[in-house]
Amino acid sequence: MKIFSVINTTRFKTELVLVIMVGTITALALIKASSMEAKWTKAVLLGLVAVSFLILIPHREKFIFCLAIFLLPIQLDFQLMYSEDPFMVRDINGFRITAVDILFFFAMVCWLFRVLTGHNEKIYLYPQITLPFLFIFAWSTAGIKKAVMPDIIAISSLWAMFKCGLVFIYAANNLKDRQMIYLASGALLLAAAGQAAIGIIQYSIGGTIGLEMLGEVEIFEMSAGESTVSRIGGTLGHANQFAIFMGILVQVNLALMFTKIPKSVKYMVSIPLILSVSAIILTFSRGGLTGMVLGGAFNCFCCMSKQTGRKLFSAVIVVIVIIVISGSAFALIKPLRQRFFGDDRGSADLRPQMRLVARNIIHHHPWFGVGLNNYTSAIYRYDISHTAVSYDFPKPVHNEFLLIAAEQGIIVLCLLFFIFGVTFLSLFLIIRSKTDPVIPFLGIGFTGAWIAWGFQLQFDYTYTFFSIHIWFYLGFIQAIKDFVKMSEKNRINDKSFNLNPAYEKD
């Protein structure tokens, strides 16, 4: 009878489903890997060993989640199904599975297991963000049906988008306590330090360091004035994408330098900052460097104002520091001068023509666009540039917001701006909080990060709806806001309890 009572419990049924699911996935992975190159068979076997190790360690969910955060910039993936058109450049050409996907999957399974087995867990959906996101997903699905592309690419594009929503939900629900906020922040700084170190080593030796399997590519060289400039990309590939990723984390890192934390911890926090700033400089990305300065100026001004209470003094100090550091950088780093002031237009001359093509697409398809991940297949029909830029440079327009409007429609762009508006309101609440010495500075850091990110994406693209790390940050911000609201509520309740006349000590 005791056996039957155990079998009928929710916990047993959930564990049984998990065992069957993991066994099925393992078998399918081994079958698929056996038909691929030997390196993938080895990768799957190593992955199974790693999963077995994770099952044994305590606090496995926290470890998996922090590891996933650290691996956000690592392009370790394989295409389960693949369909590439040699004449079109798409961001997604097949059903791609990355190491981060697998880790987030296991973390989500652990979370759902906790919910189903009665750990007083609740799933919060954050309708102010998930409802616009679901509408965007449905709208994009309707738009992609009209696009001319292989079904596998259409399905893979929509899955990549939906996956970002799942990451947002998980991050927003599972980073609500001080310990997880600090752990996630530390994992982000480690990821930044790791990428920066890889980039600096690449620049030092003038080539790759053997991490091609993780996404590393050859150093990108381009003309700058009368010479060439080597631009690093870490494991993110292109230097501009590297600058976009690092530009967000460097702002969070900078804000943490103003917090009242022990000196030993502050020294540790300063290491990723120095490495990250150096790495962004070595990308020689004009948009990335300018965005870093703009976001950093806001960042330092807000942090100094919060500490000193003197806004004018803080503004003057920030301006002086920026002038001194920028002047020194231009004076000492010749490639930097060449990139900004030399005869180094490169794609900069093409960007106005690319924007013209994008605007023409938006004019003809204002509602649904030409389909998610389908921009490069449509540009030839709408190229009204005098240089026929689509034939010389058949890539997406170097403006993220024009790209979204052209592929998915103006309504999607407006809804994305609404999501960003909700996020900025959350950041405003976080910055004004007083219950934790670190949290307000995290809010300032992320605000500076969005300023830098938004500026850089006026001159580049990153496919926001395919970028897991962007939606992780959005979920992280919502989790921090919930932590702030709960802390404020507890503080008010404690004050009310202590001020109650009926309360007396024995």
mmCIF file of C-alpha atoms in Angstrom, residues 184-196 241-257 269 271-277 280 291-292 295-296 442 444-453 469-470 473:
data_model
loop_
_atom_site.group_PDB
_atom_site.id
_atom_site.type_symbol
_atom_site.label_atom_id
_atom_site.label_comp_id
_atom_site.label_asym_id
_atom_site.label_seq_id
_atom_site.Cartn_x
_atom_site.Cartn_y
_atom_site.Cartn_z
ATOM 1 C CA ALA A 184 24.002 36.662 -11.614
ATOM 2 C CA SER A 185 25.878 39.975 -11.514
ATOM 3 C CA GLY A 186 29.100 38.136 -10.720
ATOM 4 C CA ALA A 187 28.532 35.681 -13.583
ATOM 5 C CA LEU A 188 28.015 38.604 -15.980
ATOM 6 C CA LEU A 189 31.271 40.221 -14.868
ATOM 7 C CA LEU A 190 33.114 36.911 -15.288
ATOM 8 C CA ALA A 191 31.658 36.549 -18.789
ATOM 9 C CA ALA A 192 32.833 40.067 -19.640
ATOM 10 C CA ALA A 193 36.304 39.415 -18.221
ATOM 11 C CA GLY A 194 36.601 36.133 -20.122
ATOM 12 C CA GLN A 195 35.586 37.659 -23.443
ATOM 13 C CA ALA A 196 37.829 40.676 -22.906
ATOM 14 C CA GLN A 241 28.818 42.424 -32.271
ATOM 15 C CA PHE A 242 31.551 42.033 -29.678
ATOM 16 C CA ALA A 243 31.336 45.769 -28.900
ATOM 17 C CA ILE A 244 27.535 45.565 -28.562
ATOM 18 C CA PHE A 245 27.739 42.708 -26.055
ATOM 19 C CA MET A 246 30.605 44.182 -24.051
ATOM 20 C CA GLY A 247 29.120 47.689 -24.159
ATOM 21 C CA ILE A 248 26.216 46.589 -21.972
ATOM 22 C CA LEU A 249 28.284 44.779 -19.362
ATOM 23 C CA VAL A 250 30.910 47.506 -19.047
ATOM 24 C CA GLN A 251 28.200 49.939 -17.890
ATOM 25 C CA VAL A 252 26.984 47.564 -15.173
ATOM 26 C CA ASN A 253 30.595 46.978 -14.140
ATOM 27 C CA LEU A 254 31.299 50.726 -14.009
ATOM 28 C CA ALA A 255 28.282 51.426 -11.789
ATOM 29 C CA LEU A 256 29.341 48.739 -9.317
ATOM 30 C CA MET A 257 32.630 50.588 -8.800
ATOM 31 C CA VAL A 269 35.323 44.220 -9.707
ATOM 32 C CA ILE A 271 39.671 43.822 -13.104
ATOM 33 C CA PRO A 272 36.763 43.029 -15.493
ATOM 34 C CA LEU A 273 36.212 46.780 -15.966
ATOM 35 C CA ILE A 274 39.803 47.451 -17.052
ATOM 36 C CA LEU A 275 39.802 44.412 -19.338
ATOM 37 C CA SER A 276 36.400 45.281 -20.840
ATOM 38 C CA VAL A 277 37.250 48.913 -21.607
ATOM 39 C CA ILE A 280 36.101 47.635 -26.525
ATOM 40 C CA GLY A 291 27.980 54.555 -27.010
ATOM 41 C CA MET A 292 30.334 53.561 -24.195
ATOM 42 C CA GLY A 295 26.377 55.564 -21.377
ATOM 43 C CA GLY A 296 29.410 56.012 -19.140
ATOM 44 C CA LEU A 442 22.747 48.099 -10.714
ATOM 45 C CA ILE A 444 21.981 53.004 -12.932
ATOM 46 C CA GLY A 445 24.331 50.593 -14.694
ATOM 47 C CA PHE A 446 21.572 48.970 -16.728
ATOM 48 C CA THR A 447 20.127 52.380 -17.632
ATOM 49 C CA GLY A 448 23.527 53.482 -18.926
ATOM 50 C CA ALA A 449 23.764 50.150 -20.742
ATOM 51 C CA TRP A 450 20.479 50.730 -22.594
ATOM 52 C CA ILE A 451 21.625 54.224 -23.568
ATOM 53 C CA ALA A 452 24.870 52.831 -24.997
ATOM 54 C CA TRP A 453 23.065 49.916 -26.658
ATOM 55 C CA HIS A 469 21.170 37.928 -23.608
ATOM 56 C CA ILE A 470 18.938 40.981 -24.249
ATOM 57 C CA TYR A 473 18.713 41.419 -19.055
#
